[in-house]
CSV table of C-alpha atoms in Angstrom, one decimal:
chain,number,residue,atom,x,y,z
A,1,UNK,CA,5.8,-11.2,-24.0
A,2,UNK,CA,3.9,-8.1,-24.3
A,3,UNK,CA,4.2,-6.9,-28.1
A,4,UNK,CA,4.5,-3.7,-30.0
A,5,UNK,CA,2.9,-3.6,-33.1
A,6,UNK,CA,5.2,-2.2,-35.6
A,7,UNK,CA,5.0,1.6,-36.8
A,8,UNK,CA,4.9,0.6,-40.2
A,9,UNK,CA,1.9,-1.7,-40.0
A,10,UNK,CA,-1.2,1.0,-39.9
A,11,UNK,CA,-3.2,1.8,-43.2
A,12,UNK,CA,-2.5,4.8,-45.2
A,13,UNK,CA,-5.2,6.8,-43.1
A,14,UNK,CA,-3.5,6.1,-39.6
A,15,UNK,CA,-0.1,6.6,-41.1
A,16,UNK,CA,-1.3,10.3,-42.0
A,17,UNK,CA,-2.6,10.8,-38.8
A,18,UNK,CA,0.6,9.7,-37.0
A,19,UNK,CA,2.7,12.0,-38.9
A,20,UNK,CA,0.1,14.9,-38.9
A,21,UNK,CA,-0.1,14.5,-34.9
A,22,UNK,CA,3.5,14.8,-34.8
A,23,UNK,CA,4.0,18.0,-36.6
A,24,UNK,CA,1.0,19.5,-35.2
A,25,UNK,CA,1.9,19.3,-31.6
A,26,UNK,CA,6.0,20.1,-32.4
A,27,UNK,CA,6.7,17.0,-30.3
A,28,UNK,CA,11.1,16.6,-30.3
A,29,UNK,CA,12.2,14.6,-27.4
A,30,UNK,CA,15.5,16.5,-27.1
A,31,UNK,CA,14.2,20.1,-26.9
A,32,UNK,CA,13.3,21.1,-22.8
A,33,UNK,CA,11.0,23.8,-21.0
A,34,UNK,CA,12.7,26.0,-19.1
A,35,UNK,CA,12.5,24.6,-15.5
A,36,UNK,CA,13.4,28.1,-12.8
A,37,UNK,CA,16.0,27.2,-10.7
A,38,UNK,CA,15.0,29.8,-7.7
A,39,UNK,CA,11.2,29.1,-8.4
A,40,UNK,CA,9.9,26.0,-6.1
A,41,UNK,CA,8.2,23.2,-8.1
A,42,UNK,CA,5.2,21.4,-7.2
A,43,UNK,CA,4.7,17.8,-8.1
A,44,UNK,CA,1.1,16.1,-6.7
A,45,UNK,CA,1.8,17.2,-3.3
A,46,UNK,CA,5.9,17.3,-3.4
A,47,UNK,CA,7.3,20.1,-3.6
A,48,UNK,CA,11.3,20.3,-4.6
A,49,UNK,CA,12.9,23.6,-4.0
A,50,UNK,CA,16.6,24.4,-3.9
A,51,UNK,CA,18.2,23.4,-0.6
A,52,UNK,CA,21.2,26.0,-0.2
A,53,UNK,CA,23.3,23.5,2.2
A,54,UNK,CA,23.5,20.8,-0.7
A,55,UNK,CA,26.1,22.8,-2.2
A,56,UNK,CA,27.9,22.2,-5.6
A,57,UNK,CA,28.9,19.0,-4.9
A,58,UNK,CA,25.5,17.4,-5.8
A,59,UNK,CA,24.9,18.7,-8.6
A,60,UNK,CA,25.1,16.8,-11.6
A,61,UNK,CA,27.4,17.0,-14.8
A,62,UNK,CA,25.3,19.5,-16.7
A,63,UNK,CA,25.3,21.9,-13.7
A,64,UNK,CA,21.6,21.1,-12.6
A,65,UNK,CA,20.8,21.6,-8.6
A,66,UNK,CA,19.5,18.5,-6.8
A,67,UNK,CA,15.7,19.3,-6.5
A,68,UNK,CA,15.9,19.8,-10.4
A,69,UNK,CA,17.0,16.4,-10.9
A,70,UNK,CA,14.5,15.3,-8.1
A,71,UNK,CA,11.6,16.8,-9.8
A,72,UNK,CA,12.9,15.2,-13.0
A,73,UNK,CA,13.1,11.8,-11.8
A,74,UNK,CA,9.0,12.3,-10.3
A,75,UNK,CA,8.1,13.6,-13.6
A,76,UNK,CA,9.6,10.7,-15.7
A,77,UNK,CA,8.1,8.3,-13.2
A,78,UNK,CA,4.1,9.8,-13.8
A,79,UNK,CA,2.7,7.5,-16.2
A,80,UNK,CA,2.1,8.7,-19.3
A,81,UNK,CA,-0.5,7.9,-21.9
A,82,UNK,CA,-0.9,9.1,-25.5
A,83,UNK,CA,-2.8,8.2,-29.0
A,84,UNK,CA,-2.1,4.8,-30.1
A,85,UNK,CA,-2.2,3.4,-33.4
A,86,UNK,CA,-2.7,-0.2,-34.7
A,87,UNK,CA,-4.7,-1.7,-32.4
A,88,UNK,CA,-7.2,-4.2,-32.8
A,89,UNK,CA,-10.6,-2.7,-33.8
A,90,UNK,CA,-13.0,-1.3,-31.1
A,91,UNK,CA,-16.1,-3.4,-30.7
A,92,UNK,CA,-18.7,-2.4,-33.4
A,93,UNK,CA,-16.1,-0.3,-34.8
A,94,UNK,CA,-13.5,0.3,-37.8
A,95,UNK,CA,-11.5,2.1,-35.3
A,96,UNK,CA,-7.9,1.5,-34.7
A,97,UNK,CA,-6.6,4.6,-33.9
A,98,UNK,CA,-7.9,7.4,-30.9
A,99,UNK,CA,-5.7,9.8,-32.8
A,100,UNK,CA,-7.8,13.2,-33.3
A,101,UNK,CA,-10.5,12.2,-30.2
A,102,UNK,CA,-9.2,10.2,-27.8
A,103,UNK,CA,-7.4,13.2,-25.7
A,104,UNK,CA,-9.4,13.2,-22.9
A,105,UNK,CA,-9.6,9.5,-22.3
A,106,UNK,CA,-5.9,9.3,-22.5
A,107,UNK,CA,-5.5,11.7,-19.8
A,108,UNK,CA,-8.0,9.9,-17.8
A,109,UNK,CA,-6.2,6.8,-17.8
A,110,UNK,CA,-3.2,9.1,-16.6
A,111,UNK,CA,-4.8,10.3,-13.5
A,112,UNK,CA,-6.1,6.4,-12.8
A,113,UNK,CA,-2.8,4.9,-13.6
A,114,UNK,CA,-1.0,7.6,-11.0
A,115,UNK,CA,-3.2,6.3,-8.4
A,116,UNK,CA,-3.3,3.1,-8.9
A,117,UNK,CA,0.7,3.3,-9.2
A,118,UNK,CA,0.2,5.1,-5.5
A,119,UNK,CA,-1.9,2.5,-4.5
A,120,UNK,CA,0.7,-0.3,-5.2
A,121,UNK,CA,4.2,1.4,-5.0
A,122,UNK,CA,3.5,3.9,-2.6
A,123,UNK,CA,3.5,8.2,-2.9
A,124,UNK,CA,7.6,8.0,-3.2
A,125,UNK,CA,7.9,5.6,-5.6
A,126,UNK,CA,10.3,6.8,-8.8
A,127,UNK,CA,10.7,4.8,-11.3
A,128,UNK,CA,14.7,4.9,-12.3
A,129,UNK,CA,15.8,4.4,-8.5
A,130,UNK,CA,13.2,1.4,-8.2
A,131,UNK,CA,14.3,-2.5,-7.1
A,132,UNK,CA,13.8,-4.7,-10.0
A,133,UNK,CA,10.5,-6.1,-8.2
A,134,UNK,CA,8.9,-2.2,-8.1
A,135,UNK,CA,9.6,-2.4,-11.5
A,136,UNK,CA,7.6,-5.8,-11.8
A,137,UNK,CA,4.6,-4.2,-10.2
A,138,UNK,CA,4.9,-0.7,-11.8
A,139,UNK,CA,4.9,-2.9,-15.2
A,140,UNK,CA,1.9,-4.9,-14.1
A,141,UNK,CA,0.0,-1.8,-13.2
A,142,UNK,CA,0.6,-0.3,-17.5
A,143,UNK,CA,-0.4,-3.6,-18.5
A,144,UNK,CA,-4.1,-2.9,-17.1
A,145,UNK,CA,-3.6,0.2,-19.4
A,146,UNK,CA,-2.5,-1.9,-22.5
A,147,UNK,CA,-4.4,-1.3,-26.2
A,148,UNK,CA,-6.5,-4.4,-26.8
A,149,UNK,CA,-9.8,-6.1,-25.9
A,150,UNK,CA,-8.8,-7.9,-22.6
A,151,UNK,CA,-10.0,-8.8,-19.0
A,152,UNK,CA,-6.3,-8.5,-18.1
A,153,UNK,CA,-6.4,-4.7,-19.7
A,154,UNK,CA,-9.6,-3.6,-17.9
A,155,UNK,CA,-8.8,0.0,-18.2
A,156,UNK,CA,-7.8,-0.4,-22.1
A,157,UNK,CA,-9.4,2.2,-24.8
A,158,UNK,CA,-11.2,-0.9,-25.6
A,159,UNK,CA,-12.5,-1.1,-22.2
A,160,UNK,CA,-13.3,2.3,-21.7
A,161,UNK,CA,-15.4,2.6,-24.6
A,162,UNK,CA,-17.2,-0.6,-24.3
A,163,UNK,CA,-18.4,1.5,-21.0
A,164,UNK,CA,-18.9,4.8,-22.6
A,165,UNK,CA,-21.3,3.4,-25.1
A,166,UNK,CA,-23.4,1.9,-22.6
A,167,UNK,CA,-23.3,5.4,-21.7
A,168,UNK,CA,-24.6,6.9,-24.8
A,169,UNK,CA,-21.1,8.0,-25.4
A,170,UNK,CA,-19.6,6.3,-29.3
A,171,UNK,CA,-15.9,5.9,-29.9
A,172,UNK,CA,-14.4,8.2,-32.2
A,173,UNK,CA,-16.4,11.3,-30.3
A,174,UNK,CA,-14.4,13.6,-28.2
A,175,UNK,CA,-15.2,13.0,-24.8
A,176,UNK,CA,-15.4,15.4,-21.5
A,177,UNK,CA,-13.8,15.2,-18.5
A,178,UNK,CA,-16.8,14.3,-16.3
A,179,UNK,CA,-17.6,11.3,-18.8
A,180,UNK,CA,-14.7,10.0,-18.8
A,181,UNK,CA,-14.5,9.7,-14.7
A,182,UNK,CA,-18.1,8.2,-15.3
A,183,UNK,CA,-16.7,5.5,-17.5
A,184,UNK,CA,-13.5,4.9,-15.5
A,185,UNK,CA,-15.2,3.9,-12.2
A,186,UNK,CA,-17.6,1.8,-14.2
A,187,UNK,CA,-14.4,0.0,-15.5
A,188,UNK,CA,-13.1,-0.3,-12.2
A,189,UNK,CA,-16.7,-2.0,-10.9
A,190,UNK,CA,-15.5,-4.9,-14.0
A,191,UNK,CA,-12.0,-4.8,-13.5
A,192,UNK,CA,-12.7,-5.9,-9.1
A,193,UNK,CA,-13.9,-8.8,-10.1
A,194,UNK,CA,-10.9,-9.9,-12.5
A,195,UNK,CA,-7.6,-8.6,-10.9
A,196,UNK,CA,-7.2,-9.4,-7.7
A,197,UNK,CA,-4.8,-6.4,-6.6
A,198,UNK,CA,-8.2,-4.2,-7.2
A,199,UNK,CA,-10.2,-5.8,-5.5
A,200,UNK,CA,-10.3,-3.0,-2.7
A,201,UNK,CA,-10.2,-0.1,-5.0
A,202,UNK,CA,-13.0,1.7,-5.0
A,203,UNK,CA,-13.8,4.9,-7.7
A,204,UNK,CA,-16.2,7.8,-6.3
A,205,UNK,CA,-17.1,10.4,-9.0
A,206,UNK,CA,-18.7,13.5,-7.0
A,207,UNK,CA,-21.4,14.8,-9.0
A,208,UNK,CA,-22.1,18.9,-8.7
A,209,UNK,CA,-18.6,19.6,-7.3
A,210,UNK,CA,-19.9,17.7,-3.9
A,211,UNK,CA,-18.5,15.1,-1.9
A,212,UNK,CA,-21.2,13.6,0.5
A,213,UNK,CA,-19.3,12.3,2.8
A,214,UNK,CA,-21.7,9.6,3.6
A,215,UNK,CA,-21.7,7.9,0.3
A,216,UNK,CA,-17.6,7.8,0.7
A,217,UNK,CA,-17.7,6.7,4.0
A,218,UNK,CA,-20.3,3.4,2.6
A,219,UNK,CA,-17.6,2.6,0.4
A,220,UNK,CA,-14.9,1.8,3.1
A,221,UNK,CA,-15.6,-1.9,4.5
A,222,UNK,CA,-12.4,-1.5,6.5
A,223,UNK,CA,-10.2,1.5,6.7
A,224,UNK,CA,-7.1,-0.1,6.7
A,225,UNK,CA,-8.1,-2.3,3.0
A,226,UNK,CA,-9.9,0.0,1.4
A,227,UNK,CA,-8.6,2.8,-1.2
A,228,UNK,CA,-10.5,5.7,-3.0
A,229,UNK,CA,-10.0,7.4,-5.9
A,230,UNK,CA,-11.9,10.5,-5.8
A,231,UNK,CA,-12.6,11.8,-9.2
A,232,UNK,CA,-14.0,15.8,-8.9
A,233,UNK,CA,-15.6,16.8,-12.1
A,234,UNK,CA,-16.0,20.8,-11.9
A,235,UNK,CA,-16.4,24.2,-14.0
A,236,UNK,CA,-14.3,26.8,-13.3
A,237,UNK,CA,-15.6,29.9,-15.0
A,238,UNK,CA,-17.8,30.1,-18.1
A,239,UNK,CA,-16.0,30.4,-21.6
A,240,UNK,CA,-12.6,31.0,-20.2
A,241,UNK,CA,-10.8,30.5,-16.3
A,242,UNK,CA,-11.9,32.2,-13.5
A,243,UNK,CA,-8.1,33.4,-12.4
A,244,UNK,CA,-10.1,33.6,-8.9
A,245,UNK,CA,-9.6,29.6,-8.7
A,246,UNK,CA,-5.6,29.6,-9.4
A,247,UNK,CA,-5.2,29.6,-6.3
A,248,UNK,CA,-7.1,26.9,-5.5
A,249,UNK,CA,-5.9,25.3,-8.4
A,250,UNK,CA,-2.1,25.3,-7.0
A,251,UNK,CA,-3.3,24.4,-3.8
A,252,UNK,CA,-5.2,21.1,-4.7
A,253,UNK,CA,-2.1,20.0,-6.9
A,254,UNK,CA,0.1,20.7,-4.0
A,255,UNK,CA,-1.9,18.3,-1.8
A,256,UNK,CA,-0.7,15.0,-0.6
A,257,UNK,CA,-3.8,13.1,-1.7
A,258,UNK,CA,-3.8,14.7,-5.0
A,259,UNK,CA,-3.2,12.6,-8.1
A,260,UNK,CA,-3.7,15.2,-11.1
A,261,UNK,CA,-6.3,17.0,-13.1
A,262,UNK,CA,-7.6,16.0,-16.2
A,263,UNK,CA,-8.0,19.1,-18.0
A,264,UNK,CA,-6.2,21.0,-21.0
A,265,UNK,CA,-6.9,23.8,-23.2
A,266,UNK,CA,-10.1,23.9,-25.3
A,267,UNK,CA,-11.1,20.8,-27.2
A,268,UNK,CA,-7.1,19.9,-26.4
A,269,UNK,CA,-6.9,17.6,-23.3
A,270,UNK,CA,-3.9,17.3,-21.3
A,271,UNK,CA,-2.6,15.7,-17.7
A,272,UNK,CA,-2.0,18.6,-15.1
A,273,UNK,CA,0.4,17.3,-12.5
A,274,UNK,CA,1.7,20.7,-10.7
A,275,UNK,CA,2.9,24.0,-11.1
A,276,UNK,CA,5.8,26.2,-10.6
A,277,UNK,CA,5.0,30.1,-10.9
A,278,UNK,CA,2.0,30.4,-12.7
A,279,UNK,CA,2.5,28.1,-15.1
A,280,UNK,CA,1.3,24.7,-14.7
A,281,UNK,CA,3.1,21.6,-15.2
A,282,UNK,CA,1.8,18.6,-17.6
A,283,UNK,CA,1.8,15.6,-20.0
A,284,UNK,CA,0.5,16.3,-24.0
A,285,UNK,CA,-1.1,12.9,-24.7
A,286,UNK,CA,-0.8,14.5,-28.3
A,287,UNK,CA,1.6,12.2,-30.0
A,288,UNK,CA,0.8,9.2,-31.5
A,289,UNK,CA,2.8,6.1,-30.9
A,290,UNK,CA,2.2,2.2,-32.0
A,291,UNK,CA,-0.2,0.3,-29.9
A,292,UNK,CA,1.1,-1.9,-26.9
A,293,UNK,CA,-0.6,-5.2,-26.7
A,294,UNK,CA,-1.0,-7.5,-24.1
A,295,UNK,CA,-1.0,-11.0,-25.5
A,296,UNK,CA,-2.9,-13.8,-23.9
A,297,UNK,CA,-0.4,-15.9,-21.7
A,298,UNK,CA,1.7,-13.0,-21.4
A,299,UNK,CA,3.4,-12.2,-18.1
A,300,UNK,CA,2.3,-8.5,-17.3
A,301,UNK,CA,5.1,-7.9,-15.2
A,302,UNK,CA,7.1,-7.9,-18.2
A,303,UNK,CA,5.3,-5.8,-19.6
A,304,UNK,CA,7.0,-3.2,-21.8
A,305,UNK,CA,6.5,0.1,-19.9
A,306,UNK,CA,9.5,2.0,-21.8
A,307,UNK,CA,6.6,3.9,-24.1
A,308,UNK,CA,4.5,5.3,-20.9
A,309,UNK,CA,7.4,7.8,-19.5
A,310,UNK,CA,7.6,11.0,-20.8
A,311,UNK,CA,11.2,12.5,-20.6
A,312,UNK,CA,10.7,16.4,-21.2
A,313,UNK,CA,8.6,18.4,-19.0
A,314,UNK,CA,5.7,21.0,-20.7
A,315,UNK,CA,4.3,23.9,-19.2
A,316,UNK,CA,1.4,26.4,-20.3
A,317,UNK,CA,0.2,29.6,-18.5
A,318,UNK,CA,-2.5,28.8,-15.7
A,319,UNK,CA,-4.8,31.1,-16.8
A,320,UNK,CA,-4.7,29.6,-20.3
A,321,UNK,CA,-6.3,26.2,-19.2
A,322,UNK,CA,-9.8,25.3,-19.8
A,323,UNK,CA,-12.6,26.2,-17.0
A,324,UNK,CA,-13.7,22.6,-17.0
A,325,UNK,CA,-11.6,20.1,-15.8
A,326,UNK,CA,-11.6,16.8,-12.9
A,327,UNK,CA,-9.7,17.2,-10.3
A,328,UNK,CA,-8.5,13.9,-8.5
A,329,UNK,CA,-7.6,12.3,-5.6
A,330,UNK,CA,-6.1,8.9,-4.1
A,331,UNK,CA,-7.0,8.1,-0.4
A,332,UNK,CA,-5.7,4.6,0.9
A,333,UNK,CA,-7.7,4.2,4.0
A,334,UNK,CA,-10.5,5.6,6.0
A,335,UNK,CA,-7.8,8.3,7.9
A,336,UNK,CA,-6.2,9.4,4.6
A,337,UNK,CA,-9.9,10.7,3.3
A,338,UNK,CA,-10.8,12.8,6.7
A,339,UNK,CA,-7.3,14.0,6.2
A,340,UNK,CA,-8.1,15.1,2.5
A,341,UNK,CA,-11.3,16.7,4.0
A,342,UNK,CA,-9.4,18.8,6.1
A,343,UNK,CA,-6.8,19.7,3.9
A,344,UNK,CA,-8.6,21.0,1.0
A,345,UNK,CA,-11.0,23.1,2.7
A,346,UNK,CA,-8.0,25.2,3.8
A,347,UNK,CA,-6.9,25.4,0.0
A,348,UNK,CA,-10.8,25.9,-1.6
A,349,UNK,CA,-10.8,29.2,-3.0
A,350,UNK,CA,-13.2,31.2,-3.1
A,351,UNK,CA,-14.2,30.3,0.5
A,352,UNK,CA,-18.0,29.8,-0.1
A,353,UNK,CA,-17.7,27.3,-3.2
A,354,UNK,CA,-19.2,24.2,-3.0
A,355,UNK,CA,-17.0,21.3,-1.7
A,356,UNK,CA,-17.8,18.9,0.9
A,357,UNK,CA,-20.8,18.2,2.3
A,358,UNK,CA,-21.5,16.7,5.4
């Protein structure tokens, strides 16, 4: 069985740094953001808005319409990642906590898990209406996400930094959004040749804010296997956001394709998954829980997933977030990527910016 280290196991240092995370970043499960029940909500290309024929009699006990509780049930189903602590040491490190620098890999590993969740469930997969085998496969998926030095975890913190240092990247620095999509598709490159379900995932970072659309197309074998996940490192203003690119922004995240940005405020990374108003929605990888390990001989579809769902929604001001950022996207199939193409050229704002090339 997959195991949980327990809490009380971590040296004095990480035990500081637990509780420190904790009351920094105000984290209390019970407290709520205020969700507008007239504004429409985007969630990665879904948008849930109140129906006025669904009446009263669909709503639930607490008085909440039915695309409230829709949205609720796709935002406890995104996959969420945070600091760990207690796991075994990274490779030529003393380092068994990310807590304090490991933001932005964490919300990396969202916007990978999301897709490859996508890529294995389907776009309308939710996680408490699931069959007991959708479970079984979303709980295989976290276990490639699992804290420990494992072929079976190929998209571990181990993992990931085993990459970024052959990337003159060390663990313990605080990473940027463009490296970190650098280091994930170089995980996926190990992790196709040990898990079988990847073996047709391929991982295109566009470099400059350009797709070239010939170098996708070379990674398709077969249009009907293949899948993409398009990882879009870009800058959107100088010190601070250019509010020309909200806009654009909103529109991406309202895309079918889309699978989240990996963004945040400054030097504070977090998982952008939609928007409603002009505030956008996301997941604070900002609290520190123990480390989940997968065990050798474990079954990862029992896999303990309970730990990687977030229940209570955050929300910060869109022009507040941090001008550089990754924007990505999931694509299974040849047809799915010319449709992307199409798509967000109509959302690209301001008109002349650089996106795809042909």
């Amino acid at each position: 069985m997959a195991k949980q280290r327990s809490a009380e196991a971590p040296p004095f240092r990480e035990r500081v740094y637990t509780t420190l995370y904790r009351l920094r970043y105000g984290w209390q499960f019970r407290s709520s953001v205020e969700i507008s029940k007239e504004e429409p909500i985007w969630v990665l290309g879904t948008n849930y808005y109140d129906d006025p024929e669904s009446g009263d009699k669909h709503r639930d006990v607490e008085g909440a319409p039915p695309h409230v509780m829709a949205f609720m049930e796709h935002f406890y189903s995104v996959p969420w990642m945070t600091y760990r602590s207690n796991f075994p040491p990274i490779s030529n490190t003393a380092l068994t906590t990310d807590c304090g620098w490991g933001c932005m890999v964490r919300s990396g590993q969202m916007v990978l898990a999301t897709a490859l969740n996508r890529h294995m469930l389907g776009r309308d997969w939710r996680l408490p209406t699931s069959s007991d085998k959708d479970k079984d496969i979303h709980a295989k998926v976290m276990s490639w996400f699992a804290d420990c030095p494992s072929p079976q975890a190929p998209f571990s913190m181990h993992a990931l930094m085993d990459q970024a240092v052959r990337h003159d990247n060390h663990p313990g620095d605080w990473f940027g959004p463009s490296q970190v999509s650098v280091i994930m598709r170089e995980c996926m490159k190990v992790a196709k040749t040990a898990i079988p379900d990847l073996k047709n995932v391929q991982v295109y970072v566009a470099y400059d804010c350009t797709v070239y659309v010939k170098d996708v197309l070379q990674l398709f074998h077969d249009q009907y296997d293949e899948a993409l996940v398009l990882l879009v490192p870009v800058r959107l203003g100088s010190e601070t956001l250019n509010s020309i690119y909200i806009p654009c922004i909103q529109g991406l995240l309202s895309l079918d394709c889309c699978v989240g940005i990996i963004g945040g405020r400054p030097k504070h990374s977090v998982y952008f998954i939609g928007f409603q108003d002009d505030k956008l929605i996301h997941l604070d990888p900002h609290y520190c829980q123990s480390a989940q390990i997968l065990e050798d001989g474990d079954d990862p579809c029992q896999f303990d997933t309970k730990t990687y769902h977030c229940p209570t929604p955050r929300k910060i001001l869109a022009n507040k977030m941090d001008p550089s950022c990754t924007i990505g996207f999931y694509c299974k199939g040849l047809a799915e990527f010319h449709a992307l193409r199409e798509e967000a050229e109509k959302v690209l704002a301001p008109p002349k910016q650089k996106g795809v090339c042909h």
